[in-house]
mmCIF file of C-alpha atoms in Angstrom:
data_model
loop_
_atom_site.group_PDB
_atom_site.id
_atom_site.type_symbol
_atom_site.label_atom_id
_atom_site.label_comp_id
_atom_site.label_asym_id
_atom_site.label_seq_id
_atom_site.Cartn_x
_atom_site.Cartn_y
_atom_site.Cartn_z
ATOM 1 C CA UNK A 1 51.894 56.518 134.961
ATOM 2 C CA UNK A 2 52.878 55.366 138.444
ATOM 3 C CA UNK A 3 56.257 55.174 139.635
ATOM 4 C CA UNK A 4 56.462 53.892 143.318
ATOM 5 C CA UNK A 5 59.952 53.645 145.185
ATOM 6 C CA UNK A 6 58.929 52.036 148.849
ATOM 7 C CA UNK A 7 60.260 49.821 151.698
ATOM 8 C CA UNK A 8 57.011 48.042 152.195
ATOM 9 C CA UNK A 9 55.345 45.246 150.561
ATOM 10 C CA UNK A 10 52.773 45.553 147.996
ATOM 11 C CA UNK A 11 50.212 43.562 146.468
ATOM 12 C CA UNK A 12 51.064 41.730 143.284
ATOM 13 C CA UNK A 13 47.333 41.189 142.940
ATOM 14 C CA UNK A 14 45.629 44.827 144.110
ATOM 15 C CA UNK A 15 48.567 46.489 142.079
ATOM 16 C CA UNK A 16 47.757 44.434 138.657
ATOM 17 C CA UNK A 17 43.773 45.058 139.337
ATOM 18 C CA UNK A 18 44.045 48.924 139.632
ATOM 19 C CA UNK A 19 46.110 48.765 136.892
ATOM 20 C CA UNK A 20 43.976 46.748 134.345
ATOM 21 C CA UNK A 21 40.790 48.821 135.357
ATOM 22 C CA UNK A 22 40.139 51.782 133.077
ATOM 23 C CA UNK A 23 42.289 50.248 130.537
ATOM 24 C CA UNK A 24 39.645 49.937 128.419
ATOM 25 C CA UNK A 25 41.226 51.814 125.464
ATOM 26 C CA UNK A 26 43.884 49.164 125.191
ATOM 27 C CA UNK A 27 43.918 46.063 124.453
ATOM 28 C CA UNK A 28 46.876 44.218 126.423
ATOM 29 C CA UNK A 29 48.094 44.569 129.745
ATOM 30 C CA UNK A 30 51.484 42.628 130.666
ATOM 31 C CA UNK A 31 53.339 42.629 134.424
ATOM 32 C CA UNK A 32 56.185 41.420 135.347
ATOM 33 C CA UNK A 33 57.425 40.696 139.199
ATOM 34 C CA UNK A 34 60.610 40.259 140.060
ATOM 35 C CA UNK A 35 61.795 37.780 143.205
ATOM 36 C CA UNK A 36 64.313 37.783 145.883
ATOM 37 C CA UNK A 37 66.391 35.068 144.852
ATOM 38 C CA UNK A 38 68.891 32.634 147.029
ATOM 39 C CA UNK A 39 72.496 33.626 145.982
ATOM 40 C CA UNK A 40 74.197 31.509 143.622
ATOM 41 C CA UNK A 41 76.199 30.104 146.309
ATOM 42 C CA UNK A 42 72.741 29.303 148.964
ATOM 43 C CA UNK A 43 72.363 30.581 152.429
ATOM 44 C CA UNK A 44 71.312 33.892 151.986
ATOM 45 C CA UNK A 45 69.190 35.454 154.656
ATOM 46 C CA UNK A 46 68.302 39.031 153.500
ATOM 47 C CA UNK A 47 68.899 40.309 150.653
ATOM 48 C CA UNK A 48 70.009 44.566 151.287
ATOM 49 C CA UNK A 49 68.674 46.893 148.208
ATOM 50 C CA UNK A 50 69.969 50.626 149.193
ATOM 51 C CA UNK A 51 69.066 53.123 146.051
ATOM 52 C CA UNK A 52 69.911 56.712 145.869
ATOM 53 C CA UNK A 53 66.871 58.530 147.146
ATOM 54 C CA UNK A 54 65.890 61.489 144.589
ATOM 55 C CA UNK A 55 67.831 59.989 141.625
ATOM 56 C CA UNK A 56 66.201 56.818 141.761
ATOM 57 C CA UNK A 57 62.810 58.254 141.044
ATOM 58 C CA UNK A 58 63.775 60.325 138.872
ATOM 59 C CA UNK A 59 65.370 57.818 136.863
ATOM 60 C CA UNK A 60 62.600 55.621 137.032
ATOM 61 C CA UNK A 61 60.403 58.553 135.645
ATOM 62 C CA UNK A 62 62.560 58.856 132.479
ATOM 63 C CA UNK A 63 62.687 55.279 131.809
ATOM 64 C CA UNK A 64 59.248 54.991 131.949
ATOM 65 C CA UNK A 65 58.452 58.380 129.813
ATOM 66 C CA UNK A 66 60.838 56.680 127.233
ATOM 67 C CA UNK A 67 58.953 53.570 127.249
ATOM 68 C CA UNK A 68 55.142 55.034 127.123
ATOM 69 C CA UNK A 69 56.431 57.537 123.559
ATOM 70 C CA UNK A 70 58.408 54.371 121.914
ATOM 71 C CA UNK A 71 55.151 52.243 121.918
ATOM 72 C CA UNK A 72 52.618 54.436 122.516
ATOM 73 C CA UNK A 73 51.602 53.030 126.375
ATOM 74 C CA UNK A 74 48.261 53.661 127.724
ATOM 75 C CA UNK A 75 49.961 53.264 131.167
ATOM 76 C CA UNK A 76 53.155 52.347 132.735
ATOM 77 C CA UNK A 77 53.712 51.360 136.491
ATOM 78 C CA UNK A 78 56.724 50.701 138.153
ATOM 79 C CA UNK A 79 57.427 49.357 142.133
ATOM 80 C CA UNK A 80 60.346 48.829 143.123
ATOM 81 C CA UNK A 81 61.360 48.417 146.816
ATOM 82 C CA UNK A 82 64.572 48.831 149.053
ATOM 83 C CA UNK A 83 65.748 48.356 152.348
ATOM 84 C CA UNK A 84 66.012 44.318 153.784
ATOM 85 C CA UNK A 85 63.970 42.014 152.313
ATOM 86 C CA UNK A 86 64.242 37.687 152.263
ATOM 87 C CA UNK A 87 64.017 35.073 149.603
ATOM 88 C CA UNK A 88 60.779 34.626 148.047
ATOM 89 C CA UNK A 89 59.787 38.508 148.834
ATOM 90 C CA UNK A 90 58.460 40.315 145.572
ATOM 91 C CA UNK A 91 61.419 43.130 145.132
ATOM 92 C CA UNK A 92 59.465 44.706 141.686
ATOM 93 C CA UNK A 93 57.215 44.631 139.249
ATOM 94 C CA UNK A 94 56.429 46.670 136.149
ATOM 95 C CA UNK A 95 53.398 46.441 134.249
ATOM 96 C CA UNK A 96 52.571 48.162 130.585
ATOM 97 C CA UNK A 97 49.025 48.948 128.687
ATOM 98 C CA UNK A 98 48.931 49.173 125.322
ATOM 99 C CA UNK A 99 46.738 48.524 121.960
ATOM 100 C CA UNK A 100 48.353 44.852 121.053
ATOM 101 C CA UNK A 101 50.351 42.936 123.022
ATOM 102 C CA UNK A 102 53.851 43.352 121.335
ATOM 103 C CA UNK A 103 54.361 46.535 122.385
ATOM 104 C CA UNK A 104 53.247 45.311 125.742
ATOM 105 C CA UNK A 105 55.698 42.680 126.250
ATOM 106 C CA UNK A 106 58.723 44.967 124.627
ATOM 107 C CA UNK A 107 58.413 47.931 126.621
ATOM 108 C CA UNK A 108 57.855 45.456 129.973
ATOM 109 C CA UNK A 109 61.279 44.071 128.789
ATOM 110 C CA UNK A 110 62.849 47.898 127.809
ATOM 111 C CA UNK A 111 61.764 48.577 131.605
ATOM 112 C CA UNK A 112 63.502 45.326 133.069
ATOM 113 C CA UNK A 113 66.536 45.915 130.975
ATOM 114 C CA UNK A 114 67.199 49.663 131.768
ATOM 115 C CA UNK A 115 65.959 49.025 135.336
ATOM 116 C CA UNK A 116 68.669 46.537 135.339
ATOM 117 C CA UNK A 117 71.564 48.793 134.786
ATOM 118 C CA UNK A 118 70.312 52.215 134.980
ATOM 119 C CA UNK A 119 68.152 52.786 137.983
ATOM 120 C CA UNK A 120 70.289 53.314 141.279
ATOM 121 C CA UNK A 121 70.054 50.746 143.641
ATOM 122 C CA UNK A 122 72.733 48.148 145.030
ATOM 123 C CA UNK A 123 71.796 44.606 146.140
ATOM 124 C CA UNK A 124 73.943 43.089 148.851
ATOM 125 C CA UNK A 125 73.728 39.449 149.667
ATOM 126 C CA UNK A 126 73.923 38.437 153.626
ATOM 127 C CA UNK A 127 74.300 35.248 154.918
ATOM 128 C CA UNK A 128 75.124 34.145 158.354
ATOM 129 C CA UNK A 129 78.957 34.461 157.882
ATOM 130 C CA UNK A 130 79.193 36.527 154.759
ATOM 131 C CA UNK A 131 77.751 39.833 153.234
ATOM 132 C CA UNK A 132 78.723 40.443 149.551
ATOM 133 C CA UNK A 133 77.474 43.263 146.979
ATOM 134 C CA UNK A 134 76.349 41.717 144.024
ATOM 135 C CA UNK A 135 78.294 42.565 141.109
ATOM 136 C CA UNK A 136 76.734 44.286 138.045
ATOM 137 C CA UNK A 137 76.480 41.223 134.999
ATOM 138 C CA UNK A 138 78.486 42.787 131.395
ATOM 139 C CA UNK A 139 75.256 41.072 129.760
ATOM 140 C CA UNK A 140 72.634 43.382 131.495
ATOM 141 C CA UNK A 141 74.600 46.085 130.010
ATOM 142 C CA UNK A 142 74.905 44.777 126.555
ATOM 143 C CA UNK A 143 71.040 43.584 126.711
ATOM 144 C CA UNK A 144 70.424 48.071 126.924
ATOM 145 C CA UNK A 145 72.196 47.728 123.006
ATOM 146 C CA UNK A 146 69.292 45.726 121.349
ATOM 147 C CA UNK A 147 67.376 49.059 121.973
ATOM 148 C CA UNK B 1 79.172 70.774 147.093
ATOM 149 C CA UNK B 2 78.107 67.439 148.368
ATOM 150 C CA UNK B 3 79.544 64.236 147.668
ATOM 151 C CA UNK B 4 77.219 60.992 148.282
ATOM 152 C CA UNK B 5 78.779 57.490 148.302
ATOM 153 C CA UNK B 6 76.604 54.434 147.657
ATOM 154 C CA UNK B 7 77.107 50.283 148.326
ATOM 155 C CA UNK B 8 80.945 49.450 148.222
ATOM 156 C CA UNK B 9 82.387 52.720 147.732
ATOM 157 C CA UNK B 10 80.529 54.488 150.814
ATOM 158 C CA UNK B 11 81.553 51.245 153.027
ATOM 159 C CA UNK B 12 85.347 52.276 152.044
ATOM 160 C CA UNK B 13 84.950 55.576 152.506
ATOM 161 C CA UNK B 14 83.316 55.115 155.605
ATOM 162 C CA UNK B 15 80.526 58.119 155.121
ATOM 163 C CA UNK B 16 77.703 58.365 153.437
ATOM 164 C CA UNK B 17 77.780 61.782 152.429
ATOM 165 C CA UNK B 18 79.721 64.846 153.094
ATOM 166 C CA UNK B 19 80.574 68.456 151.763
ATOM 167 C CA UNK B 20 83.621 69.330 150.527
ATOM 168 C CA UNK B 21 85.238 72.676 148.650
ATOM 169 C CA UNK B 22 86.804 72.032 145.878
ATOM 170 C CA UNK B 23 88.170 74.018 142.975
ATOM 171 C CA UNK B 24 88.516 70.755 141.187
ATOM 172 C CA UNK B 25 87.175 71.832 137.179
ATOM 173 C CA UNK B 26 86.033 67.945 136.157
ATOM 174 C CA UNK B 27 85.198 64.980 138.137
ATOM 175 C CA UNK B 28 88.871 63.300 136.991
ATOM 176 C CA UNK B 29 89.970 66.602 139.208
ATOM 177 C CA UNK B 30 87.855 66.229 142.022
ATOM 178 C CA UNK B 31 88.483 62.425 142.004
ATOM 179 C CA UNK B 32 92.382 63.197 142.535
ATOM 180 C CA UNK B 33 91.536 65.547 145.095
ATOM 181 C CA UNK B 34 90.199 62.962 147.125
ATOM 182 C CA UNK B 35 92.843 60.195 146.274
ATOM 183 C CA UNK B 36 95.059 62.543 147.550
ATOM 184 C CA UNK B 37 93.532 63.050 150.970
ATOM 185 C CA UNK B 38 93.590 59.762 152.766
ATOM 186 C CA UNK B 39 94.103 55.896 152.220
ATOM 187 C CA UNK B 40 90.632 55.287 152.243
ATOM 188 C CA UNK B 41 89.711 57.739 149.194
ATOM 189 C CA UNK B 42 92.603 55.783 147.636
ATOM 190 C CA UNK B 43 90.615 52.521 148.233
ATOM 191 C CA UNK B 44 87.584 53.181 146.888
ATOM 192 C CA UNK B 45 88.837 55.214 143.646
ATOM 193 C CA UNK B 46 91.648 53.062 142.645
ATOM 194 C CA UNK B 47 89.833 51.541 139.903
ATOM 195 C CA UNK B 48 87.860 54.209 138.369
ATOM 196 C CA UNK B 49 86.122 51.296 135.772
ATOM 197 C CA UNK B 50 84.456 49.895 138.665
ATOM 198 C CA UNK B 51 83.330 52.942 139.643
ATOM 199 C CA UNK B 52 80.131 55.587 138.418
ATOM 200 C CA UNK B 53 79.347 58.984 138.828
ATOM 201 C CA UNK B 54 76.163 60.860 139.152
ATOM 202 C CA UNK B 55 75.906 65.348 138.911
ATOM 203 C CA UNK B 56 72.927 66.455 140.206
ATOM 204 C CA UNK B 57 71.086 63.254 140.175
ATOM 205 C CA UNK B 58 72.084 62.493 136.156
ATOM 206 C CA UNK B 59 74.371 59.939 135.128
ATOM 207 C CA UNK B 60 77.518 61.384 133.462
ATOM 208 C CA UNK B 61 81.425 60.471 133.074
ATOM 209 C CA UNK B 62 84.868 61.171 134.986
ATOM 210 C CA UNK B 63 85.818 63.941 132.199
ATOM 211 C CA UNK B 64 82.438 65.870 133.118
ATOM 212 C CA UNK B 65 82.448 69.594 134.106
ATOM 213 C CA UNK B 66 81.582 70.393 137.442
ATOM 214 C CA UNK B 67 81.094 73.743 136.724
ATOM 215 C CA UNK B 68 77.233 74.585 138.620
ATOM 216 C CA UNK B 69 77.313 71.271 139.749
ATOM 217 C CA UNK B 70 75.914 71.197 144.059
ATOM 218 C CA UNK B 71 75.543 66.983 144.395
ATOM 219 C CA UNK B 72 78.504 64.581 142.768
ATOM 220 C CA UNK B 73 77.485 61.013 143.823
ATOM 221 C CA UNK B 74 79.975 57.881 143.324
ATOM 222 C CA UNK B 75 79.041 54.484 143.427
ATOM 223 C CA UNK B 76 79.158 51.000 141.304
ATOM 224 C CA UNK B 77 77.694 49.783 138.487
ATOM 225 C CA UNK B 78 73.451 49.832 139.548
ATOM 226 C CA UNK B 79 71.574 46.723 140.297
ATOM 227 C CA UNK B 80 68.030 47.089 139.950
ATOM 228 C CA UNK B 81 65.286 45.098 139.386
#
């Protein structure tokens, strides 16, 4: 289990490599990446992520614990970054191992969803005249009552 | 203890962080200490619905203890991923 909180970059494609080698007890390896999106209303320039340093990571840790007992992960990684980034950057991704692919694709989706609402970080939106915190959606925390 | 502010609620407050003694039994308590203070603890806590709390890095409500508690932490509702 990896759980990375970091300003820089990574590498979609030398994170989902080191993860997929030495999974050779499982059978199905999923990742998701998450994108810096434009606001709804266009014109953003950077997109702000602060998080609470400390709590962050170790909320991270518990959602993925959670995740790897429910459905019995191989491995769980988790990157997400902070600080400014710009439409188009990769902000996250999580990736799961497991022995069939179901359980691969839920417990990516657990991660996303409690990520969502239950990790500690703030996203503000900054354009060249405006600078607005995005506002937590009620359906990311109703999607946490499926679970 | 320490009190950390996050997004909105540390841009009202206009700190990110500072130490404060306080008697104050629950976070309801401590929460109308501050109101009581100055305008700008009245801005940021006058909807407590809008508003989490954190003690000692664990999610938990406004009729918490704080009993042992060293780091309260206020902020909105989190936005990951």
């Amino acid at each position: 289990m990896r759980i990375s909180v970091q300003e820089e970059p990574f590498d979609l494609g030398v994170e989902a490599e080191e993860f997929a080698k030495g999974a050779d007890e499982v059978g199905a390896v999923v990742t998701f990446t998450g994108v810096v999106r434009d606001s709804d209303a266009g014109g953003m320039q950077v997109m702000e992520i602060e998080h609470y340093p400390g709590m962050t990571e170790k909320a991270l840790t518990q959602i993925a614990q959670e995740a790897v007992q429910r459905w019995s992960l191989g491995d769980v990684l988790v990157i997400h970054r902070h600080g400014r980034l710009r439409p188009g950057d990769r902000i996250m991704m999580v990736a799961t191992a497991a022995r069939h692919r179901k359980a691969a694709f839920e417990a990516a989706e657990y991660l996303m969803d409690y990520l969502k609402s239950r990790a500690p970080f703030w996203k503000k939106e900054i354009s060249a005249d405006t600078a607005d915190w995005v506002a937590a959606k009620d359906e990311d925390e109703d999607a946490l009552s499926r679970w | 203890m320490d009190i950390l502010y996050f997004a909105w609620v540390r841009e009202r407050i206009g700190v990110p962080r500072e130490r404060v003694e306080s008697g104050a039994a629950t976070v309801n308590d401590l929460v109308a200490e501050l109101r009581a203070r100055e305008e700008r603890y009245e801005a940021a806590f006058a909807d407590l619905s809008a508003l989490r709390v954190a003690l000692d890095q664990e999610l938990s409500d406004f009729d918490a203890p704080l009993e042992g508690v060293r780091e309260v932490a206020f902020f909105p509702p989190m936005t990951g991923g």
